[in-house]
Each structure stands twice: as C-alpha cells, then as structure tokens.
Coordinates of N, CA and C and ligand atoms in Angstrom, one line a residue:
M291 N 7.2 56.9 -87.4 CA 5.7 57.3 -87.6 C 5.6 58.6 -87.0
V292 N 4.9 59.7 -87.8 CA 4.7 60.9 -87.2 C 3.0 61.1 -87.2
F293 N 2.7 61.5 -85.9 CA 1.2 61.9 -85.7 C 1.3 63.5 -85.8
F294 N 0.9 64.1 -86.8 CA 0.7 65.5 -87.0 C -0.7 65.9 -86.7
T295 N -0.9 66.8 -85.7 CA -2.2 67.0 -85.2 C -2.6 68.5 -85.2
G296 N -3.9 68.8 -85.3 CA -4.5 70.1 -85.2 C -5.7 70.1 -84.4
A297 N -6.3 71.2 -84.3 CA -7.5 71.4 -83.3 C -8.5 70.4 -83.4
G298 N -8.8 69.7 -84.5 CA -9.7 68.7 -84.6 C -9.6 67.5 -83.7
I299 N -8.3 67.2 -83.4 CA -8.1 66.1 -82.5 C -8.6 66.3 -81.1
S300 N -8.7 67.6 -80.8 CA -9.3 67.9 -79.4 C -10.8 68.3 -79.5
A301 N -11.3 68.2 -80.6 CA -12.8 68.6 -80.7 C -13.6 67.7 -79.9
E302 N -13.4 66.4 -79.9 CA -14.3 65.5 -79.1 C -14.0 65.5 -77.6
S303 N -13.0 66.3 -77.2 CA -12.8 66.6 -75.8 C -13.6 67.9 -75.5
G304 N -14.2 68.5 -76.4 CA -15.0 69.7 -76.1 C -14.1 71.1 -76.3
V305 N -13.0 71.0 -76.9 CA -12.3 72.2 -77.1 C -12.5 72.6 -78.6
P306 N -13.1 73.9 -78.7 CA -13.5 74.3 -80.0 C -12.3 74.4 -81.0
T307 N -12.6 74.2 -82.2 CA -11.6 74.4 -83.3 C -11.5 75.9 -83.8
F308 N -10.7 76.2 -84.8 CA -10.7 77.5 -85.2 C -11.5 77.9 -86.4
R309 N -11.5 77.0 -87.3 CA -12.0 77.3 -88.7 C -13.3 76.6 -89.0
D310 N -13.8 75.8 -88.1 CA -15.1 75.1 -88.3 C -16.3 76.2 -88.1
K311 N -17.5 75.7 -88.5 CA -18.7 76.7 -88.3 C -18.7 77.4 -87.0
D312 N -18.5 76.6 -85.9 CA -18.6 77.2 -84.6 C -17.1 77.4 -84.0
G313 N -16.2 77.5 -84.8 CA -14.8 77.6 -84.4 C -14.6 79.2 -83.9
Y314 N -13.4 79.3 -83.2 CA -13.1 80.6 -82.6 C -13.1 81.7 -83.7
W315 N -12.5 81.4 -84.8 CA -12.4 82.5 -85.9 C -13.7 82.8 -86.5
S316 N -14.7 82.0 -86.2 CA -16.1 82.5 -86.7 C -16.6 83.6 -85.9
K317 N -16.2 83.8 -84.6 CA -16.7 84.8 -83.6 C -15.7 85.8 -83.4
Y318 N -14.4 85.4 -83.3 CA -13.3 86.5 -83.0 C -12.4 86.7 -84.1
D319 N -11.7 87.9 -84.0 CA -10.8 88.3 -85.0 C -9.3 87.7 -84.6
P320 N -8.8 86.8 -85.4 CA -7.4 86.4 -84.9 C -6.4 87.5 -84.9
M321 N -6.6 88.5 -85.7 CA -5.5 89.7 -85.7 C -5.5 90.5 -84.4
I322 N -6.7 90.3 -83.7 CA -6.8 91.0 -82.3 C -6.4 90.1 -81.3
L323 N -6.7 88.8 -81.3 CA -6.6 87.9 -80.2 C -5.4 87.0 -80.4
A324 N -4.8 87.1 -81.6 CA -3.6 86.1 -81.8 C -2.5 86.9 -82.7
S325 N -2.1 87.9 -82.2 CA -1.0 88.7 -82.8 C -0.4 89.7 -81.9
V326 N 0.9 89.9 -82.1 CA 1.5 91.0 -81.2 C 0.8 92.3 -81.3
D327 N 0.4 92.8 -82.4 CA -0.1 94.1 -82.6 C -1.4 94.0 -81.7
G328 N -2.1 93.1 -81.8 CA -3.4 92.9 -81.2 C -3.2 93.0 -79.7
F329 N -2.2 92.3 -79.2 CA -1.8 92.3 -77.8 C -1.4 93.6 -77.3
R330 N -0.7 94.3 -78.1 CA -0.2 95.6 -77.6 C -1.3 96.6 -77.6
Q331 N -2.3 96.4 -78.4 CA -3.4 97.3 -78.4 C -4.4 97.2 -77.3
D332 N -4.5 95.9 -76.9 CA -5.4 95.6 -75.8 C -5.1 94.4 -75.0
P333 N -4.0 94.5 -74.3 CA -3.5 93.2 -73.6 C -4.5 92.6 -72.6
E334 N -5.3 93.4 -72.0 CA -6.2 92.9 -71.0 C -7.2 92.0 -71.7
L335 N -7.9 92.5 -72.9 CA -8.8 91.6 -73.6 C -8.2 90.3 -74.1
V336 N -6.9 90.3 -74.6 CA -6.2 89.1 -75.0 C -6.0 88.2 -73.8
W337 N -5.6 88.7 -72.7 CA -5.4 87.9 -71.5 C -6.6 87.2 -71.0
E338 N -7.7 88.0 -71.2 CA -9.1 87.5 -70.8 C -9.4 86.3 -71.5
W339 N -9.1 86.4 -72.8 CA -9.5 85.2 -73.7 C -8.6 84.1 -73.5
Y340 N -7.3 84.2 -73.2 CA -6.4 83.1 -72.9 C -6.8 82.6 -71.5
L341 N -7.2 83.3 -70.6 CA -7.4 82.8 -69.2 C -8.6 82.0 -69.3
Y342 N -9.6 82.5 -70.1 CA -10.8 81.7 -70.3 C -10.6 80.4 -70.9
R343 N -9.7 80.5 -72.0 CA -9.4 79.1 -72.7 C -8.7 78.2 -71.7
R344 N -7.7 78.7 -70.9 CA -7.0 77.9 -70.0 C -7.9 77.1 -69.0
E345 N -8.9 78.0 -68.5 CA -10.0 77.4 -67.6 C -10.7 76.3 -68.3
K346 N -11.2 76.6 -69.6 CA -11.9 75.6 -70.2 C -11.1 74.3 -70.5
I347 N -9.8 74.5 -70.9 CA -9.0 73.3 -71.2 C -8.8 72.5 -69.9
I348 N -8.6 73.1 -68.8 CA -8.3 72.4 -67.6 C -9.5 71.5 -67.2
S349 N -10.6 72.0 -67.6 CA -12.0 71.3 -67.3 C -12.3 70.1 -68.2
V350 N -11.5 69.9 -69.3 CA -11.8 68.8 -70.2 C -10.7 67.7 -70.0
E351 N -11.0 66.6 -70.7 CA -10.0 65.5 -70.7 C -9.6 65.1 -72.1
P352 N -8.5 64.5 -72.2 CA -8.0 63.9 -73.5 C -9.1 62.9 -73.9
N353 N -9.1 62.7 -75.2 CA -10.2 61.8 -75.8 C -9.6 60.5 -76.3
P354 N -10.4 59.6 -76.9 CA -9.8 58.3 -77.4 C -8.8 58.5 -78.5
A355 N -8.8 59.7 -79.2 CA -7.8 59.8 -80.3 C -6.4 60.0 -79.6
H356 N -6.4 60.9 -78.5 CA -5.2 61.1 -77.7 C -4.6 59.9 -77.2
F357 N -5.5 59.1 -76.5 CA -5.1 57.8 -76.0 C -4.8 56.8 -77.0
G358 N -5.3 56.8 -78.1 CA -5.0 56.0 -79.3 C -3.6 56.1 -79.6
I359 N -3.1 57.4 -79.6 CA -1.8 57.6 -80.0 C -0.8 57.0 -79.0
T360 N -1.2 57.1 -77.7 CA -0.4 56.5 -76.7 C -0.3 55.0 -77.0
R361 N -1.3 54.5 -77.4 CA -1.3 53.0 -77.6 C -0.5 52.6 -78.8
F362 N -0.5 53.4 -80.0 CA 0.4 53.2 -81.1 C 1.9 53.3 -80.6
Q363 N 2.1 54.3 -79.7 CA 3.5 54.4 -79.3 C 4.0 53.3 -78.4
S364 N 3.0 52.5 -77.8 CA 3.4 51.4 -77.1 C 4.0 50.3 -77.9
I365 N 3.6 50.3 -79.2 CA 4.1 49.3 -80.1 C 5.3 49.8 -80.9
F366 N 5.2 51.1 -81.4 CA 6.1 51.7 -82.3 C 7.1 52.6 -81.4
N367 N 8.3 52.2 -81.3 CA 9.2 53.1 -80.5 C 9.4 54.4 -81.2
E368 N 9.6 54.5 -82.5 CA 10.0 55.6 -83.2 C 8.6 56.3 -83.7
A369 N 7.8 56.7 -82.8 CA 6.6 57.4 -83.2 C 6.6 58.7 -82.5
I370 N 6.5 59.9 -83.2 CA 6.4 61.1 -82.5 C 5.1 61.8 -82.7
V371 N 4.9 62.8 -82.0 CA 3.7 63.7 -82.2 C 4.2 65.1 -82.4
A372 N 3.7 65.7 -83.5 CA 4.0 67.1 -83.8 C 2.6 67.8 -83.8
T373 N 2.5 68.7 -82.9 CA 1.1 69.2 -82.8 C 1.1 70.7 -82.9
Q374 N 0.0 71.2 -83.6 CA -0.3 72.6 -83.7 C -1.0 73.2 -82.5
N375 N -1.5 72.1 -81.6 CA -2.3 72.5 -80.5 C -1.5 73.0 -79.3
V376 N -2.2 73.9 -78.6 CA -1.5 74.4 -77.3 C -2.1 73.9 -76.1
D377 N -3.1 73.0 -76.2 CA -4.0 72.6 -75.1 C -3.3 71.5 -74.2
D378 N -2.1 71.0 -74.5 CA -1.4 70.1 -73.6 C -2.1 68.7 -73.5
L379 N -3.1 68.5 -74.3 CA -3.9 67.2 -74.1 C -3.0 66.0 -74.6
H380 N -2.2 66.2 -75.5 CA -1.3 65.1 -75.8 C -0.5 64.6 -74.6
N381 N 0.1 65.5 -74.0 CA 0.9 65.3 -72.7 C 0.0 64.6 -71.7
R382 N -1.1 65.1 -71.4 CA -2.0 64.6 -70.5 C -2.5 63.2 -70.8
A383 N -2.5 62.8 -72.0 CA -2.9 61.4 -72.4 C -1.6 60.4 -72.4
G384 N -0.5 61.0 -72.0 CA 0.6 60.1 -71.8 C 1.4 59.9 -73.2
N385 N 1.1 60.8 -74.2 CA 1.9 60.7 -75.6 C 3.3 61.0 -75.0
R386 N 4.3 60.5 -75.8 CA 5.7 60.9 -75.6 C 6.3 61.6 -76.8
E387 N 7.4 62.2 -76.7 CA 8.1 63.0 -77.7 C 6.9 63.9 -78.5
V388 N 6.4 64.8 -77.7 CA 5.4 65.7 -78.2 C 6.1 67.0 -78.6
Y389 N 6.1 67.4 -79.8 CA 6.7 68.6 -80.3 C 5.6 69.6 -80.4
E390 N 5.7 70.6 -79.7 CA 4.5 71.7 -79.7 C 4.9 72.8 -80.6
L391 N 4.5 72.8 -81.8 CA 4.9 73.8 -82.8 C 4.4 75.1 -82.5
H392 N 3.3 75.3 -81.9 CA 2.8 76.6 -81.6 C 2.7 77.0 -80.0
G393 N 3.6 76.3 -79.3 CA 3.7 76.6 -77.9 C 2.6 75.9 -77.1
N394 N 2.5 76.4 -75.9 CA 1.6 75.7 -74.9 C 0.8 76.8 -74.2
I395 N -0.5 76.7 -74.2 CA -1.3 77.7 -73.6 C -1.0 78.0 -72.1
F396 N -0.5 77.0 -71.4 CA -0.1 77.1 -70.0 C 1.2 77.8 -69.7
A397 N 2.0 78.1 -70.8 CA 3.2 78.8 -70.6 C 3.0 80.2 -70.7
T398 N 3.9 81.0 -70.1 CA 3.9 82.5 -70.1 C 5.3 83.0 -70.3
K399 N 5.4 84.0 -71.2 CA 6.7 84.5 -71.4 C 6.7 86.1 -71.4
C400 N 7.8 86.6 -71.4 CA 7.9 88.2 -71.5 C 7.7 88.6 -72.9
L401 N 6.9 89.6 -73.1 CA 6.7 90.2 -74.4 C 7.9 90.8 -75.0
E402 N 8.7 91.3 -74.1 CA 9.9 92.1 -74.6 C 11.2 91.2 -74.7
C403 N 11.6 90.5 -73.6 CA 12.8 89.8 -73.7 C 12.6 88.3 -74.0
G404 N 11.3 87.8 -73.9 CA 11.0 86.4 -74.4 C 11.3 85.3 -73.3
M405 N 11.8 85.9 -72.1 CA 12.1 85.0 -71.1 C 10.9 84.2 -70.6
A406 N 11.0 82.9 -70.3 CA 9.9 82.1 -69.8 C 9.6 82.6 -68.4
L407 N 8.3 82.8 -68.0 CA 8.0 83.3 -66.7 C 7.1 82.1 -66.0
D408 N 7.6 81.9 -64.8 CA 7.0 80.9 -64.1 C 5.7 81.4 -63.3
M409 N 4.6 81.1 -63.8 CA 3.4 81.6 -63.2 C 2.2 80.6 -63.2
P410 N 1.4 80.8 -62.3 CA 0.2 79.9 -62.2 C -0.6 79.9 -63.4
P411 N -1.5 78.8 -63.8 CA -2.2 79.0 -65.0 C -3.2 80.2 -64.9
N412 N -3.7 80.5 -63.7 CA -4.7 81.6 -63.7 C -4.2 82.7 -62.6
F413 N -4.5 83.9 -63.0 CA -4.2 85.1 -62.0 C -5.3 86.0 -62.1
D414 N -5.4 86.9 -61.0 CA -6.5 87.7 -61.0 C -6.2 89.0 -61.8
L415 N -6.6 88.9 -63.0 CA -6.3 90.1 -64.0 C -7.0 91.4 -63.5
K416 N -8.2 91.3 -63.0 CA -9.1 92.6 -62.6 C -8.3 93.2 -61.4
T417 N -7.9 92.4 -60.3 CA -7.3 93.0 -59.2 C -5.9 93.4 -59.4
H418 N -5.0 92.5 -60.0 CA -3.6 92.8 -60.0 C -3.1 93.3 -61.3
G419 N -3.9 93.2 -62.4 CA -3.4 93.6 -63.7 C -2.5 92.5 -64.3
I420 N -1.8 92.8 -65.4 CA -1.0 91.9 -66.1 C 0.4 91.9 -65.4
P421 N 0.8 90.7 -65.0 CA 2.1 90.6 -64.3 C 3.3 91.1 -65.2
Q422 N 4.4 91.4 -64.7 CA 5.5 92.0 -65.5 C 6.7 91.0 -65.3
C423 N 7.6 91.1 -66.2 CA 8.8 90.4 -66.2 C 9.8 91.3 -65.4
E424 N 11.0 90.7 -64.9 CA 11.9 91.6 -64.2 C 12.5 92.7 -65.1
C425 N 12.4 92.5 -66.4 CA 12.9 93.5 -67.3 C 11.9 94.6 -67.6
G426 N 10.8 94.4 -67.0 CA 9.7 95.5 -67.2 C 8.7 95.2 -68.2
G427 N 9.0 94.1 -69.1 CA 8.1 93.9 -70.1 C 6.7 93.1 -69.6
M428 N 5.7 93.2 -70.3 CA 4.5 92.6 -69.9 C 4.5 91.1 -70.2
A429 N 3.8 90.3 -69.2 CA 3.7 88.8 -69.4 C 2.7 88.7 -70.5
R430 N 3.0 87.6 -71.4 CA 2.1 87.2 -72.5 C 2.0 85.7 -72.5
P431 N 0.9 85.2 -73.2 CA 0.9 83.8 -73.3 C 2.1 83.2 -74.1
G432 N 2.4 82.0 -73.7 CA 3.6 81.4 -74.3 C 3.2 80.6 -75.6
V433 N 2.5 81.2 -76.4 CA 2.0 80.6 -77.7 C 2.6 81.4 -78.9
V434 N 2.6 80.7 -80.1 CA 3.0 81.4 -81.3 C 1.8 82.1 -81.9
W435 N 1.9 83.3 -82.2 CA 0.9 84.2 -82.9 C 1.1 84.4 -84.3
F436 N 0.1 84.8 -85.0 CA 0.3 85.1 -86.5 C 1.4 86.1 -86.7
G437 N 2.2 85.8 -87.7 CA 3.3 86.7 -87.9 C 4.5 86.4 -87.1
E438 N 4.4 85.5 -86.2 CA 5.7 85.1 -85.4 C 6.3 83.8 -86.0
S439 N 7.6 83.7 -85.7 CA 8.2 82.4 -86.1 C 7.9 81.4 -85.1
L440 N 7.9 80.1 -85.7 CA 7.8 78.9 -84.8 C 9.1 78.7 -84.1
P441 N 9.1 77.9 -82.9 CA 10.3 77.7 -82.2 C 11.2 77.0 -83.2
R442 N 12.5 77.5 -83.4 CA 13.3 77.1 -84.5 C 13.8 75.7 -84.4
E443 N 14.4 75.3 -83.2 CA 14.8 73.9 -83.0 C 13.6 72.9 -83.1
T444 N 12.5 73.2 -82.6 CA 11.4 72.3 -82.6 C 11.0 72.0 -84.1
L445 N 10.9 73.2 -84.9 CA 10.6 73.1 -86.3 C 11.5 72.3 -87.1
T446 N 12.8 72.6 -86.8 CA 13.9 71.8 -87.6 C 13.8 70.5 -87.4
R447 N 13.7 70.0 -86.1 CA 13.6 68.6 -85.8 C 12.4 67.9 -86.3
V448 N 11.2 68.6 -86.3 CA 10.1 68.0 -86.8 C 10.2 67.8 -88.3
F449 N 10.8 68.7 -89.0 CA 10.9 68.5 -90.4 C 11.9 67.4 -90.8
E450 N 13.0 67.3 -89.9 CA 13.9 66.2 -90.1 C 13.1 64.8 -90.0
L451 N 12.4 64.7 -88.9 CA 11.7 63.5 -88.5 C 10.6 63.1 -89.6
T452 N 9.9 64.2 -90.1 CA 8.9 64.1 -91.1 C 9.6 63.5 -92.5
R453 N 10.8 64.0 -92.7 CA 11.4 63.5 -94.0 C 11.8 62.0 -93.9
R454 N 12.1 61.7 -92.7 CA 12.5 60.1 -92.4 C 11.2 59.3 -92.2
A455 N 10.1 59.8 -92.2 CA 9.0 59.0 -91.7 C 8.5 58.0 -92.7
D456 N 8.1 56.8 -92.3 CA 7.5 55.7 -93.2 C 6.1 56.0 -93.2
V457 N 5.4 56.4 -92.1 CA 4.0 56.6 -92.0 C 3.7 58.0 -91.4
F458 N 2.9 58.7 -92.0 CA 2.6 60.1 -91.5 C 1.1 60.3 -91.4
F459 N 0.6 60.5 -90.2 CA -0.8 60.8 -90.0 C -0.9 62.2 -90.0
S460 N -2.0 62.8 -90.7 CA -2.3 64.2 -90.6 C -3.7 64.3 -90.0
I461 N -3.8 64.6 -88.8 CA -5.2 64.5 -88.0 C -5.8 65.8 -87.6
G462 N -7.0 66.1 -88.0 CA -7.8 67.1 -87.4 C -7.1 68.6 -87.7
T463 N -6.6 68.6 -88.9 CA -6.0 70.0 -89.2 C -6.6 70.4 -90.6
S464 N -6.9 71.7 -90.5 CA -7.4 72.2 -91.9 C -6.2 72.4 -92.9
T465 N -5.0 72.3 -92.5 CA -3.9 72.3 -93.3 C -3.8 73.5 -94.1
E466 N -4.0 74.7 -93.3 CA -4.1 76.0 -93.9 C -3.0 77.0 -93.4
V467 N -2.5 76.7 -92.2 CA -1.5 77.6 -91.6 C -0.1 77.1 -91.7
Y468 N 0.6 77.8 -92.5 CA 2.1 77.6 -92.7 C 3.0 78.2 -91.6
P469 N 4.1 77.6 -91.3 CA 4.8 76.5 -92.1 C 4.4 75.1 -91.6
A470 N 3.6 75.0 -90.6 CA 3.2 73.6 -90.1 C 2.5 72.9 -91.3
A471 N 1.7 73.5 -92.0 CA 0.8 72.9 -93.0 C 1.7 72.2 -94.1
Q472 N 3.0 72.6 -94.2 CA 3.9 72.1 -95.2 C 4.2 70.6 -94.9
L473 N 4.1 70.3 -93.6 CA 4.6 68.9 -93.1 C 4.0 67.8 -93.9
P474 N 2.6 67.6 -94.0 CA 2.2 66.4 -94.8 C 2.7 66.4 -96.2
F475 N 2.9 67.6 -96.9 CA 3.4 67.6 -98.2 C 4.9 67.2 -98.1
E476 N 5.7 67.6 -97.1 CA 7.1 67.1 -97.0 C 7.2 65.6 -96.8
A477 N 6.2 65.1 -95.9 CA 6.3 63.7 -95.8 C 6.0 62.9 -97.1
K478 N 5.0 63.4 -97.8 CA 4.6 62.8 -99.1 C 5.8 62.8 -100.0
N479 N 6.4 63.9 -100.1 CA 7.5 64.1 -101.1 C 8.7 63.3 -100.7
H480 N 8.8 62.9 -99.5 CA 9.9 62.1 -99.1 C 9.6 60.6 -98.8
G481 N 8.5 60.2 -99.4 CA 8.1 58.8 -99.6 C 7.3 58.2 -98.4
A482 N 6.9 58.9 -97.6 CA 6.0 58.3 -96.4 C 4.6 58.0 -97.0
V483 N 3.9 57.0 -96.4 CA 2.6 56.8 -96.7 C 1.9 57.9 -95.8
V484 N 1.0 58.6 -96.3 CA 0.4 59.7 -95.7 C -1.2 59.5 -95.6
I485 N -1.6 59.4 -94.3 CA -3.1 59.1 -94.0 C -3.6 60.4 -93.4
E486 N -4.6 60.8 -94.0 CA -5.4 62.0 -93.4 C -6.5 61.5 -92.6
I487 N -6.8 62.1 -91.4 CA -7.9 61.8 -90.6 C -8.7 63.0 -90.4
N488 N -9.9 63.2 -91.0 CA -10.6 64.5 -90.8 C -12.0 64.3 -91.5
P489 N -13.1 64.7 -90.7 CA -14.4 64.5 -91.4 C -14.6 65.3 -92.6
N490 N -13.8 66.4 -92.8 CA -13.9 67.2 -93.9 C -12.7 67.2 -94.7
R491 N -12.8 67.5 -96.0 CA -11.7 67.5 -96.9 C -10.8 68.7 -96.6
T492 N -9.6 68.6 -97.0 CA -8.6 69.8 -96.8 C -7.8 70.0 -98.1
P493 N -7.1 71.0 -98.2 CA -6.3 71.2 -99.4 C -5.2 70.0 -99.6
F494 N -4.9 69.3 -98.5 CA -4.1 68.1 -98.6 C -4.7 66.9 -99.2
S495 N -6.0 66.8 -99.0 CA -6.6 65.5 -99.2 C -6.4 64.8 -100.5
V496 N -6.3 65.6 -101.6 CA -6.0 65.0 -102.9 C -4.6 64.3 -102.9
H497 N -3.7 64.8 -102.1 CA -2.3 64.3 -102.0 C -2.2 63.1 -101.2
A498 N -3.1 62.8 -100.4 CA -3.1 61.7 -99.2 C -3.1 60.4 -99.9
D499 N -2.4 59.4 -99.3 CA -2.6 58.1 -99.8 C -3.9 57.4 -99.3
L500 N -4.4 58.0 -98.2 CA -5.6 57.4 -97.7 C -6.3 58.6 -96.8
V501 N -7.6 58.8 -97.1 CA -8.3 59.8 -96.5 C -9.4 59.1 -95.6
L502 N -9.4 59.2 -94.3 CA -10.5 58.7 -93.5 C -11.3 59.8 -93.0
Q503 N -12.5 59.9 -93.6 CA -13.3 61.0 -93.3 C -14.2 60.7 -92.0
Q504 N -13.6 60.6 -90.9 CA -14.2 60.4 -89.7 C -13.6 61.0 -88.5
P505 N -14.4 61.2 -87.4 CA -13.9 61.8 -86.3 C -12.6 61.1 -85.7
S506 N -11.6 61.7 -85.4 CA -10.4 61.0 -85.0 C -10.6 60.1 -83.7
G507 N -11.5 60.6 -82.9 CA -11.8 59.8 -81.6 C -12.4 58.5 -81.8
E508 N -13.0 58.4 -83.1 CA -13.6 57.0 -83.5 C -12.6 56.2 -84.3
I509 N -11.9 56.9 -85.1 CA -11.1 56.1 -86.1 C -9.7 55.6 -85.6
L510 N -9.0 56.4 -84.7 CA -7.8 56.0 -84.4 C -7.8 54.7 -83.4
P511 N -8.7 54.7 -82.4 CA -8.8 53.4 -81.7 C -9.1 52.2 -82.5
Q512 N -10.0 52.5 -83.6 CA -10.4 51.3 -84.5 C -9.1 50.9 -85.3
L513 N -8.3 51.9 -85.7 CA -7.1 51.5 -86.5 C -6.2 50.7 -85.7
F514 N -6.0 51.2 -84.4 CA -5.1 50.4 -83.5 C -5.7 49.0 -83.2
E515 N -7.0 48.7 -83.0 CA -7.5 47.5 -82.9 C -7.2 46.6 -84.1
E516 N -7.3 47.2 -85.3 CA -7.1 46.4 -86.6 C -5.7 46.0 -86.7
L517 N -4.8 46.9 -86.2 CA -3.4 46.7 -86.2 C -3.0 45.6 -85.3
Q518 N -3.6 45.7 -84.1 CA -3.2 44.5 -83.1 C -3.7 43.2 -83.7
F519 N -4.9 43.2 -84.4 CA -5.5 42.0 -84.9 C -4.5 41.5 -86.0
A520 N -4.0 42.4 -86.8 CA -3.1 41.9 -87.9 C -1.8 41.4 -87.5
L521 N -1.4 42.0 -86.3 CA -0.1 41.6 -85.8 C -0.1 40.3 -84.9
A522 N -1.3 40.0 -84.5 CA -1.5 38.8 -83.6 C -1.2 37.5 -84.5
Ligands
OAD1363 P1 -8.6 74.4 -87.9 O1 -9.7 74.9 -87.0 O2 -8.2 75.2 -88.9 O3 -9.1 73.0 -88.4 C1 -9.6 72.0 -87.6 C2 -9.8 70.8 -88.4 O4 -10.3 69.8 -87.7 C3 -10.9 71.0 -89.6 O5 -10.3 70.6 -90.8 C4 -12.0 70.1 -89.1 O6 -12.7 69.6 -90.3 C5 -11.3 69.0 -88.3 N1 -12.1 68.4 -87.3 C6 -13.3 68.8 -86.7 N2 -13.7 67.8 -85.9 C7 -12.8 66.8 -86.0 C8 -12.7 65.5 -85.3 N3 -13.6 65.1 -84.5 N4 -11.8 64.7 -85.8 C9 -10.9 65.0 -86.7 N5 -10.9 66.2 -87.3 C10 -11.9 67.2 -86.9 O7 -7.4 74.1 -86.8 P2 -5.8 73.8 -87.2 O8 -5.7 73.2 -88.4 O9 -5.3 73.2 -85.9 O10 -2.7 78.8 -84.7 O11 -5.4 75.4 -87.2 C11 -4.0 75.6 -87.4 C12 -3.7 76.9 -86.6 O12 -4.6 78.0 -86.9 C13 -3.9 76.7 -85.0 O13 -2.8 76.2 -84.4 C14 -4.1 78.1 -84.6 C15 -5.0 78.5 -85.7 O14 -5.2 79.9 -85.9 C16 -2.7 79.9 -84.0 O15 -3.4 80.4 -83.2 C17 -1.3 80.6 -84.4

C-alpha cells in the first residue's frame, strides 16, 4: 500500500497549499522563492520565507489524515508514505517508512557542495546573516527546488514500491509537478487500485479507480473505521 501525499493533506493542519486560491503561488513567485537562481539573486529574501514557514509549521499539529495513515500502518505492514511535503507532519504523526521526495524544510545544506549542515531550525538572519558551510558556500534550505533533481535513491525506491503496490492512495496533490506526479499513473499502469482523495478534481482523476472528493482529514479516518468494521 502506498500513501502518496501533497500539500492538501496538511491543509487541515493550517499549512497553506501551493496552487489553491489562497495558496503560496497565488501570492509569491515560485521562481524567486523556490529555485537556485532565485536564491542566488536574493538569498536573504528566500531564507526569510523559509524561516517564516518553519516557524509556522512548528506551531501546527498533524491532523486526522496523518494519524489515519498511522492507523492503516498498524494493520498493514507493507504500507509506505511517499510525500511531496517538506513539513515533517507525517513523521510527527508517527507514520513510518516516510519517503520525502522534495526534502524536509527543517534540513539545511550547502548551496555549493551539498553537504548536510547541522543547524537549529531558526537563526537570527538579521544579526548574523546567512550561515556558511566550511567550504565557504552559503547555507540553503534542504528542499528540492524547481529545476533540481529529486533525491535519486528515494525516487528509485518509491517508483519500485509503486510498481509493486496493490493499493495506491493519491492524497491532496494537484498532480501537476513531475516527476512525483507520475507516481499515480505508474501505480495504475502496474495494476494497483488507485484511490484519489481530493476535494477538487485533478489531471489524474479520470484515471483513478475511485475518487473521493472530500477533505482527507475527514475521509481517511472514516475509511479506516469502515475497514475495521469489514475486518471484524
Ligand atoms: P498543490 O498546492 O499543487 O495542490 C494541493 C492539492 O490539495 C489541491 O489539488 C487541492 O485541491 C488539494 N486539497 C486542498 N485541501 C485539501 C484537503 N483538506 N484534503 C485533501 N486535499 C486537499 O500541492 P502539491 O500537489 O503538493 O514543490 O504540489 C506539488 C509541489 O508543488 C510541492 O511539493 C511544491 C509545489 O511547488 C516544490 O516546492 C518543489
């Protein structure tokens, strides 16, 4: 079983999505805030935005959809999570085998050599400026930006597990950003039953075996209850 998730699964925790009406990309330019070129042009601005998001994420909690996955995983040993989210909420809800396709917002790495840098989630940007790696490169958020490759081993493993999946949930994602958006199609092509959970339709909806047009924090716990009832 694969739980493939996007920003929508965290919406009910109070974390904004990207492409909805009030999403981040309706206010900000992704090429400025989520690309290496944008970072090189104005690293302070980009860090300000990431530090703001880190602070916001620390102040919220996982919601019943994240906890619902933990409950599914208590019954199904071979159930993994492949998320595009960087917010760490799957881990905080106790999900296991979480593959973070776009990195983690609390990670920091060097812009030049890529080394992971051990740093607290917040630092005083105004007083101390942007921390540096020992190679002299600037610290940057440990997330994947537009134009960058996804972590190779993670991606390969998630594609492998997706091809073997019997059941694949696509939850809270607009299914627009590749290569991650290929996953539900890959699952379908390899024989999985694919269930989409999203209040809005996506380019994948017509291919799904089942589309549940409801908020994931409502429907996932309900699905689990029904499953328990069926297994009893
Ligand atoms: P999007 O913002 O593109 O899509 C969020 C999806 O969540 C939409 O289809 C909404 O309809 C749906 N949604 C909203 N509320 C929901 C709820 N309560 N329950 C279930 N679904 C809900 O976010 P992603 O698909 O995650 O990448 O975007 C993919 C990538 O684009 C992100 O990882 C990020 C972004 O730019 C980078 O920054 C590289």
